[in-house]
Amino acid sequence: MKSIFRSISIRRHSGHRTFADTSAVEDTYKFVRDRGLDHAVEREKNLRPLLSIKDLIRSEPAKSVPISVITSQKDSLRVPLRPIEFIRSFPSVFQEFLPGGIGIHPHISLTPEILNHDADEQLVYGSETYKQGLADRLLKLLMINRINKIPLEILDLLKWDLGLPKDYVETMVPEFPDYFRVIKSKLRGCSGELELVCWSNEHAVSVLEKKARTLRKGEYTKGSAIAFPMKFSNGFVVDKKMKKWIDDWQKLPYISPYENALHLSATSDESDKWAAAVLHEIMNLFVSKKVEKDAILHLGEFMGLRSRFKRVLHNHPGIFYLSSKLRTHTVVLRDGYKRGMLIESNELVTSRNRYMKLMNTVKKDNKAVSSSSKKEDKGKVEGEVCDTDAKAENDDISGSDVEDDRQGDFVDDDEDDDEVDQNQGLERGRRNSSPRSGRRSFGNSGSRDKAQSRRSKISLKTEKKRSRMY
């Protein structure tokens, strides 16, 4: 993989220095986290490795694999924990069993619920509307910056973000011979390239250009100024110097990302706006409008735009948000989200949301219980399903009963200890009678009789000790 990028020449340009290229930019703003976008990134935690394991198991004829196989492929599957711990964290997805009941490595299979979700996912990949939309996005990616071809290894890095099926080269690409084809690559270490077959003027229009044409009712002319939508995190401060530069930058001509503008000085504001247009258009091609920073920089390196992409990500926090969740850096397109939620969804995103809902469901007594119900009771531990209160109602066990049992366990032949235990019981009784104790502060008549019987036993033992003393 590294040999591919070594063979790509990086073009360098000299030119005048602008505000965007000066060291003053580094001190212009202070990074402020966006909780909503961080949550959008973090909520997919463990989804990608879980689906990778699911696909591995589904591809086996026996529909199960030994845990040792998953362990040996831990890195390629991107499993963040010990595989057995990861598997046991999702009992609604994976089943663990010993084949033939013998003591060997456990095998892992899929639950009926996850198999139903997988069937729905395959229907999404097989639908004509999804395949057409995916082909259009791949076509646009090939036309951006007029690169015309992309190594398959780079597409594999972006497979999750583009929403490509696992076997897209064999199944989807042949269905669109007028769009693209797979050819042999001259790049060292590259197995092949996806090449553009025919340029499409209809598709060579960016998202921002479409919006400008709609808002200006057809009066938009190519090369006019288009302002990027900008949103900043709460607490982000823009000083006067930066605000003036942003206003002037927005007024610059908008160069289409489907044009090659590498002739512009890499340090000029015009080049900066064009690079922002290219990155903005690429981000709109991803199903979730976000991508790992390393993956997009690999694509930028192939395009000859790696350094410009890095400058854009640093200089325009109002357009692109950089999240550091999940122990990596993720680029998020700000105008693709509203209050931390994706604005434009699609069939694949809906399918992935179903997977996440199933992941957050645990099994209790052979019944599926949603994790959202875990947070209803403040007395319950977050992340666990606890039905202690329900059992308390059914069994009619009060808090005083529990405390009396503890009191009886600690009875000895020392009169002083008896007094201490009684004082502790009173103190617990006061706590149980507080409003926070809820239902547990009320006991039935049977529990009061038990408590009275224990107190009588304590008094009897005390009288016997006194009689021995005299």
Coordinates of C-alpha atoms in Angstrom, one line a residue:
M1 CA 0.0 0.0 0.0
K2 CA 2.8 2.4 0.8
S3 CA 4.5 1.7 -2.5
I4 CA 1.4 3.1 -4.3
F5 CA 1.8 6.5 -2.6
R6 CA 5.5 6.6 -3.0
S7 CA 5.0 6.4 -6.8
I8 CA 2.6 9.3 -6.8
S9 CA 4.3 12.6 -7.5
I10 CA 3.4 15.5 -5.2
R11 CA 3.2 18.8 -7.1
R12 CA 4.7 21.8 -5.3
H13 CA 4.0 25.4 -6.1
S14 CA 5.6 28.6 -5.0
G15 CA 3.7 31.8 -4.5
H16 CA 2.8 34.7 -2.3
R17 CA 1.9 34.1 1.3
T18 CA -1.6 35.0 2.4
F19 CA -3.5 35.0 5.7
A20 CA -4.4 31.4 5.2
D21 CA -0.7 30.4 5.0
T22 CA 0.8 32.5 7.8
S23 CA 1.6 31.2 11.2
A24 CA -0.9 33.7 12.6
V25 CA -3.7 31.4 11.7
E26 CA -2.6 28.9 14.3
D27 CA -3.2 31.4 17.0
T28 CA -6.4 32.8 15.4
Y29 CA -8.8 30.3 17.0
K30 CA -8.9 27.8 19.8
F31 CA -10.3 24.4 19.0
V32 CA -13.8 23.8 20.6
R33 CA -15.4 20.4 20.7
D34 CA -18.8 19.9 19.2
R35 CA -20.7 17.5 21.5
G36 CA -23.4 16.7 18.8
L37 CA -20.9 15.8 16.1
D38 CA -18.7 13.9 18.6
H39 CA -21.8 11.8 19.5
A40 CA -22.5 11.2 15.8
V41 CA -19.0 9.7 15.5
E42 CA -19.1 7.8 18.8
R43 CA -22.5 6.3 18.4
E44 CA -21.1 4.0 15.6
K45 CA -18.5 2.7 18.0
N46 CA -18.0 -1.1 17.5
L47 CA -20.5 -1.1 14.5
R48 CA -17.8 -1.6 11.9
P49 CA -15.9 -4.5 13.5
L50 CA -19.2 -6.1 14.5
L51 CA -20.4 -6.1 10.8
S52 CA -17.0 -7.3 9.7
I53 CA -17.2 -10.3 12.1
K54 CA -20.8 -10.9 10.9
D55 CA -19.7 -11.0 7.3
L56 CA -16.9 -13.4 8.1
I57 CA -19.3 -15.8 9.9
R58 CA -21.9 -15.5 7.1
S59 CA -19.3 -16.4 4.5
E60 CA -18.5 -19.7 6.1
P61 CA -20.5 -22.8 4.9
A62 CA -21.2 -23.9 8.5
K63 CA -22.3 -20.3 9.4
S64 CA -20.0 -20.4 12.4
V65 CA -16.3 -19.9 13.0
P66 CA -13.9 -20.8 15.9
I67 CA -13.0 -17.9 18.1
S68 CA -9.4 -18.6 17.1
V69 CA -10.1 -17.5 13.5
I70 CA -11.5 -14.2 14.7
T71 CA -8.5 -13.8 17.0
S72 CA -6.0 -14.4 14.1
Q73 CA -7.8 -11.7 12.0
K74 CA -8.3 -9.2 14.8
D75 CA -6.4 -6.4 13.1
S76 CA -8.0 -6.7 9.7
L77 CA -11.4 -6.9 11.4
R78 CA -10.6 -3.8 13.5
V79 CA -11.7 -5.5 16.8
P80 CA -10.8 -3.1 19.6
L81 CA -10.9 -5.6 22.5
R82 CA -10.0 -9.2 23.0
P83 CA -12.2 -11.0 20.5
I84 CA -13.9 -13.2 23.1
E85 CA -14.7 -10.1 25.2
F86 CA -16.1 -8.3 22.2
I87 CA -18.2 -11.3 21.2
R88 CA -19.7 -11.6 24.7
S89 CA -20.5 -7.9 24.8
F90 CA -23.2 -8.4 22.2
P91 CA -25.3 -11.5 23.1
S92 CA -28.2 -10.3 20.9
V93 CA -25.8 -10.6 17.9
F94 CA -23.5 -13.5 18.6
Q95 CA -24.0 -17.0 20.0
E96 CA -21.2 -18.9 21.7
F97 CA -21.2 -22.7 21.7
L98 CA -19.0 -25.8 22.0
P99 CA -19.4 -28.1 19.0
G100 CA -20.3 -31.6 20.1
G101 CA -20.0 -30.5 23.7
I102 CA -16.3 -31.2 23.8
G103 CA -13.9 -28.9 25.5
I104 CA -12.2 -27.2 22.5
H105 CA -12.2 -23.6 21.3
P106 CA -15.7 -22.1 21.4
H107 CA -17.4 -21.5 18.1
I108 CA -19.3 -18.3 17.2
S109 CA -22.5 -18.2 15.2
L110 CA -25.1 -15.5 14.6
T111 CA -28.5 -15.0 16.3
P112 CA -31.7 -15.1 14.3
E113 CA -32.2 -11.4 14.9
I114 CA -28.9 -10.4 13.3
L115 CA -29.6 -12.8 10.3
N116 CA -32.9 -11.0 9.7
H117 CA -31.0 -7.7 9.7
D118 CA -28.4 -9.1 7.3
A119 CA -31.1 -10.2 4.9
D120 CA -32.5 -6.7 4.9
E121 CA -29.0 -5.3 4.3
Q122 CA -28.5 -7.6 1.3
L123 CA -31.8 -6.4 -0.1
V124 CA -30.5 -2.8 0.1
Y125 CA -27.3 -3.6 -1.8
G126 CA -29.3 -5.5 -4.4
S127 CA -31.9 -2.8 -5.0
E128 CA -31.8 -1.0 -8.3
T129 CA -32.2 2.5 -6.7
Y130 CA -29.3 2.0 -4.4
K131 CA -27.0 0.6 -7.1
Q132 CA -27.8 3.5 -9.4
G133 CA -27.1 6.0 -6.6
L134 CA -23.9 4.3 -5.7
A135 CA -22.8 4.2 -9.4
D136 CA -23.5 8.0 -9.7
R137 CA -21.4 8.7 -6.7
L138 CA -18.5 6.6 -7.9
L139 CA -18.7 8.3 -11.3
K140 CA -18.6 11.8 -9.7
L141 CA -15.6 10.7 -7.6
L142 CA -13.7 9.7 -10.7
M143 CA -14.5 13.0 -12.4
I144 CA -13.5 15.2 -9.4
N145 CA -10.2 17.0 -10.2
R146 CA -10.4 15.1 -13.5
I147 CA -8.3 12.3 -12.0
N148 CA -10.3 9.8 -14.2
K149 CA -9.0 6.7 -12.3
I150 CA -8.5 5.5 -8.7
P151 CA -6.5 2.5 -7.4
L152 CA -8.7 -0.2 -6.0
E153 CA -6.6 -0.1 -2.8
I154 CA -7.8 3.5 -2.1
L155 CA -11.4 2.6 -2.8
D156 CA -11.0 -0.3 -0.3
L157 CA -10.0 2.4 2.3
L158 CA -13.2 4.3 1.5
K159 CA -15.5 1.2 1.0
W160 CA -17.3 1.7 4.3
D161 CA -17.8 5.5 3.7
L162 CA -18.9 5.1 0.1
G163 CA -21.3 2.2 1.0
L164 CA -19.6 -0.2 -1.4
P165 CA -20.6 -3.9 -1.1
K166 CA -17.9 -6.3 -0.2
D167 CA -17.7 -7.7 -3.8
Y168 CA -18.4 -4.5 -5.7
V169 CA -15.8 -5.2 -8.3
E170 CA -17.5 -8.5 -9.4
T171 CA -21.1 -7.6 -8.8
M172 CA -21.7 -3.8 -9.3
V173 CA -19.0 -2.5 -11.6
P174 CA -19.9 -4.8 -14.6
E175 CA -23.5 -3.5 -14.4
F176 CA -22.4 0.0 -15.4
P177 CA -20.1 -0.4 -18.4
D178 CA -20.9 3.1 -19.6
Y179 CA -19.7 4.6 -16.3
F180 CA -16.4 2.9 -15.4
R181 CA -14.3 -0.3 -15.7
V182 CA -11.5 -2.1 -13.9
I183 CA -8.1 -2.0 -15.6
K184 CA -4.6 -3.1 -14.7
S185 CA -2.5 -0.6 -13.0
K186 CA 1.0 0.6 -13.7
L187 CA 1.5 1.7 -10.1
R188 CA 3.7 -0.6 -8.1
G189 CA 1.8 -2.7 -5.5
C190 CA -1.6 -1.8 -7.0
S191 CA -3.9 -4.7 -8.1
G192 CA -6.0 -2.6 -10.4
E193 CA -7.7 0.7 -11.0
L194 CA -11.2 1.9 -11.5
E195 CA -11.2 4.0 -14.7
L196 CA -13.7 6.5 -16.0
V197 CA -15.3 5.4 -19.3
C198 CA -17.3 8.4 -20.3
W199 CA -17.4 12.0 -19.0
S200 CA -20.9 13.1 -17.9
N201 CA -21.6 16.9 -17.9
E202 CA -24.9 16.1 -16.1
H203 CA -23.0 14.7 -13.1
A204 CA -20.2 17.2 -13.2
V205 CA -22.1 19.7 -11.0
S206 CA -21.3 20.1 -7.3
V207 CA -23.8 20.3 -4.5
L208 CA -23.1 24.0 -3.9
E209 CA -23.6 24.8 -7.5
K210 CA -27.0 23.1 -7.5
K211 CA -28.0 25.0 -4.5
A212 CA -26.8 28.3 -6.0
R213 CA -28.8 27.7 -9.2
T214 CA -31.9 26.9 -7.2
L215 CA -31.6 30.0 -4.9
R216 CA -30.6 32.4 -7.8
K217 CA -33.3 30.9 -10.1
G218 CA -31.0 30.1 -13.0
E219 CA -29.1 33.4 -12.8
Y220 CA -26.0 31.7 -11.5
T221 CA -23.0 31.7 -13.9
K222 CA -20.1 29.4 -13.7
G223 CA -17.2 31.0 -11.9
S224 CA -19.3 33.3 -9.7
A225 CA -18.8 33.6 -6.0
I226 CA -20.5 30.9 -3.9
A227 CA -20.4 31.1 -0.1
F228 CA -19.8 27.9 1.8
P229 CA -22.3 27.2 4.6
M230 CA -20.5 27.6 7.9
K231 CA -21.5 26.6 11.4
F232 CA -19.2 26.8 14.5
S233 CA -19.3 24.9 17.8
N234 CA -20.8 26.6 20.8
G235 CA -18.2 28.7 22.5
F236 CA -16.1 29.2 19.3
V237 CA -14.8 32.7 19.1
V238 CA -13.9 34.4 15.8
D239 CA -11.9 37.6 16.2
K240 CA -12.2 40.6 13.8
K241 CA -9.1 39.6 11.8
M242 CA -10.4 36.1 11.1
K243 CA -13.9 37.3 10.4
K244 CA -12.7 39.8 7.8
W245 CA -10.6 37.1 6.1
I246 CA -13.6 34.7 6.0
D247 CA -15.8 37.4 4.4
D248 CA -13.2 38.2 1.8
W249 CA -12.6 34.4 1.2
Q250 CA -16.3 33.8 0.7
K251 CA -16.4 36.5 -2.0
L252 CA -13.7 34.7 -4.1
P253 CA -14.8 33.0 -7.3
Y254 CA -16.0 29.4 -6.8
I255 CA -14.0 27.1 -9.0
S256 CA -15.8 23.8 -9.6
P257 CA -14.3 20.7 -8.0
Y258 CA -14.7 19.0 -11.4
E259 CA -12.0 21.4 -12.8
N260 CA -8.3 20.8 -12.4
A261 CA -6.9 23.9 -10.7
L262 CA -3.5 22.6 -9.6
H263 CA -1.9 25.4 -11.6
L264 CA -3.0 27.8 -8.8
S265 CA -0.4 28.6 -6.2
A266 CA -0.8 26.1 -3.3
T267 CA -0.6 28.9 -0.8
S268 CA -3.1 31.3 -2.4
D269 CA -6.6 31.9 -1.1
E270 CA -8.0 31.0 -4.5
S271 CA -6.4 27.6 -4.3
D272 CA -7.5 27.2 -0.7
K273 CA -11.2 27.8 -1.8
W274 CA -10.9 25.4 -4.7
A275 CA -9.4 22.7 -2.4
A276 CA -12.2 23.3 0.1
A277 CA -14.7 22.8 -2.8
V278 CA -13.0 19.5 -3.8
L279 CA -13.1 18.2 -0.2
H280 CA -16.6 19.4 0.4
E281 CA -17.9 17.6 -2.8
I282 CA -16.0 14.4 -1.8
M283 CA -17.5 14.5 1.7
N284 CA -21.0 14.7 0.2
L285 CA -20.4 11.5 -1.7
F286 CA -20.0 9.5 1.6
V287 CA -23.2 7.9 3.0
S288 CA -22.7 9.4 6.5
K289 CA -20.9 12.6 5.5
K290 CA -17.9 11.7 7.5
V291 CA -14.6 9.8 7.0
E292 CA -11.4 9.0 8.8
K293 CA -8.8 11.6 8.3
D294 CA -6.1 9.2 7.3
A295 CA -8.3 7.7 4.5
I296 CA -9.2 11.1 3.0
L297 CA -5.6 12.2 3.1
H298 CA -4.6 9.0 1.2
L299 CA -7.1 10.0 -1.5
G300 CA -5.7 13.5 -1.4
E301 CA -2.2 12.2 -1.8
F302 CA -3.2 10.4 -5.0
M303 CA -4.9 13.5 -6.3
G304 CA -1.8 15.6 -5.4
L305 CA -3.8 17.6 -2.8
R306 CA -2.7 16.1 0.5
S307 CA -1.1 19.3 1.8
R308 CA -4.0 21.4 0.6
F309 CA -6.5 19.1 2.3
K310 CA -4.6 19.4 5.5
R311 CA -4.5 23.2 5.2
V312 CA -8.3 23.3 4.5
L313 CA -9.1 21.1 7.6
H314 CA -7.0 23.5 9.8
N315 CA -8.2 26.8 8.4
H316 CA -12.0 26.1 8.0
P317 CA -13.4 24.7 11.3
G318 CA -16.8 26.1 10.3
I319 CA -17.0 23.8 7.3
F320 CA -15.2 20.7 8.5
Y321 CA -15.2 19.4 12.0
L322 CA -12.3 17.2 13.2
S323 CA -13.4 14.7 15.9
S324 CA -10.9 12.8 18.0
K325 CA -13.3 10.2 19.3
L326 CA -12.7 6.4 18.9
R327 CA -9.0 6.9 19.2
T328 CA -8.7 8.3 15.7
H329 CA -9.4 11.5 13.9
T330 CA -12.7 11.7 11.9
V331 CA -13.6 14.5 9.4
V332 CA -17.3 15.5 9.6
L333 CA -19.0 17.7 7.1
R334 CA -20.8 20.2 9.3
D335 CA -23.6 21.2 6.9
G336 CA -24.5 17.4 6.6
Y337 CA -25.7 17.4 10.2
K338 CA -28.2 19.3 12.3
R339 CA -28.1 19.0 16.1
G340 CA -25.8 15.9 15.8
M341 CA -28.2 14.1 13.4
L342 CA -27.6 13.3 9.7
I343 CA -29.9 15.5 7.6
E344 CA -30.1 13.3 4.4
S345 CA -30.4 9.6 5.2
N346 CA -30.5 6.7 2.8
E347 CA -31.3 3.0 2.8
L348 CA -27.8 1.9 4.0
V349 CA -27.8 4.4 6.8
T350 CA -31.2 3.2 7.9
S351 CA -29.9 -0.4 7.8
R352 CA -26.9 0.5 10.0
N353 CA -29.2 2.2 12.5
R354 CA -31.1 -1.0 12.9
Y355 CA -27.9 -2.8 13.6
M356 CA -27.0 -0.3 16.2
K357 CA -30.4 -0.6 17.9
L358 CA -29.9 -4.4 18.0
M359 CA -26.4 -4.0 19.5
N360 CA -27.8 -1.8 22.3
T361 CA -30.3 -4.5 23.1
V362 CA -29.4 -7.2 25.7
K363 CA -31.1 -10.4 26.5
K364 CA -32.6 -11.0 30.0
D365 CA -34.5 -14.2 30.8
N366 CA -34.8 -15.0 27.0
K367 CA -36.5 -11.6 26.4
A368 CA -35.0 -8.7 24.4
V369 CA -34.7 -5.6 26.5
S370 CA -33.8 -2.3 24.9
S371 CA -31.0 -0.4 26.5
S372 CA -33.1 2.8 26.5
S373 CA -35.1 1.3 29.4
K374 CA -32.0 1.0 31.5
K375 CA -31.9 4.7 32.2
E376 CA -35.5 5.0 33.5
D377 CA -34.7 4.3 37.1
K378 CA -31.9 6.4 38.7
G379 CA -31.2 3.6 41.2
K380 CA -30.2 1.2 38.4
V381 CA -26.7 0.9 37.2
E382 CA -26.2 2.5 33.7
G383 CA -25.5 -0.1 31.0
E384 CA -27.2 -3.0 32.8
V385 CA -30.8 -4.3 32.9
C386 CA -31.9 -4.4 36.5
D387 CA -35.3 -5.6 37.6
T388 CA -34.7 -5.4 41.4
D389 CA -37.7 -3.1 41.9
A390 CA -40.0 -5.3 40.0
K391 CA -39.0 -8.3 42.0
A392 CA -39.4 -6.3 45.2
E393 CA -43.1 -5.7 44.2
N394 CA -43.7 -9.3 43.4
D395 CA -42.1 -10.8 46.4
D396 CA -43.2 -8.0 48.7
I397 CA -39.8 -7.7 50.3
S398 CA -39.2 -4.4 52.1
G399 CA -36.0 -2.6 53.0
S400 CA -36.6 -3.3 56.7
D401 CA -36.6 -7.0 56.0
V402 CA -33.2 -6.9 54.4
E403 CA -31.8 -4.8 57.2
D404 CA -33.3 -7.1 59.9
D405 CA -31.7 -10.1 58.2
R406 CA -28.3 -8.4 58.4
Q407 CA -29.0 -7.5 62.1
G408 CA -29.8 -11.1 62.9
D409 CA -26.6 -12.4 61.3
F410 CA -24.4 -10.2 63.6
V411 CA -26.0 -11.2 67.0
D412 CA -23.4 -12.4 69.5
D413 CA -23.2 -12.9 73.3
D414 CA -21.9 -9.4 74.0
E415 CA -24.4 -7.0 75.4
D416 CA -22.5 -4.0 74.1
D417 CA -22.6 -5.4 70.6
D418 CA -26.3 -5.9 70.9
E419 CA -26.8 -2.3 71.6
V420 CA -24.6 -1.3 68.7
D421 CA -26.5 -3.6 66.4
Q422 CA -29.8 -2.1 67.6
N423 CA -28.5 1.4 67.0
Q424 CA -27.4 0.5 63.5
G425 CA -30.8 -1.0 62.8
L426 CA -32.4 2.2 63.9
E427 CA -30.1 4.2 61.7
R428 CA -30.9 2.0 58.7
G429 CA -34.5 2.4 59.5
R430 CA -34.2 6.1 59.4
R431 CA -32.5 5.9 56.0
N432 CA -35.2 3.5 54.7
S433 CA -37.9 5.9 55.8
S434 CA -36.4 8.7 53.7
P435 CA -38.2 9.7 50.4
R436 CA -35.4 8.3 48.3
S437 CA -36.0 4.7 49.5
G438 CA -39.3 4.6 47.5
R439 CA -41.2 1.4 47.7
R440 CA -38.5 -0.3 49.8
S441 CA -39.4 1.8 52.9
F442 CA -42.8 0.0 53.2
G443 CA -43.1 -3.5 54.6
N444 CA -46.1 -5.8 55.2
S445 CA -47.3 -7.2 58.4
G446 CA -45.4 -10.5 57.9
S447 CA -42.1 -8.6 57.8
R448 CA -42.9 -6.7 61.0
D449 CA -43.7 -10.0 62.8
K450 CA -40.3 -11.4 61.7
A451 CA -38.6 -8.3 63.0
Q452 CA -40.4 -8.5 66.3
S453 CA -39.5 -12.2 66.6
R454 CA -35.8 -11.4 66.1
R455 CA -35.9 -8.6 68.7
S456 CA -37.5 -11.0 71.2
K457 CA -34.6 -13.5 70.6
I458 CA -32.1 -10.7 71.3
S459 CA -33.9 -9.8 74.5
L460 CA -34.0 -13.4 75.7
K461 CA -30.2 -13.9 75.1
T462 CA -29.6 -10.7 77.0
E463 CA -31.7 -11.9 80.0
K464 CA -29.8 -15.2 80.0
K465 CA -26.4 -13.4 80.2
R466 CA -27.6 -11.3 83.1
S467 CA -28.8 -14.4 85.0
R468 CA -25.3 -16.0 84.6
M469 CA -23.7 -12.8 86.0
Y470 CA -25.8 -13.0 89.1

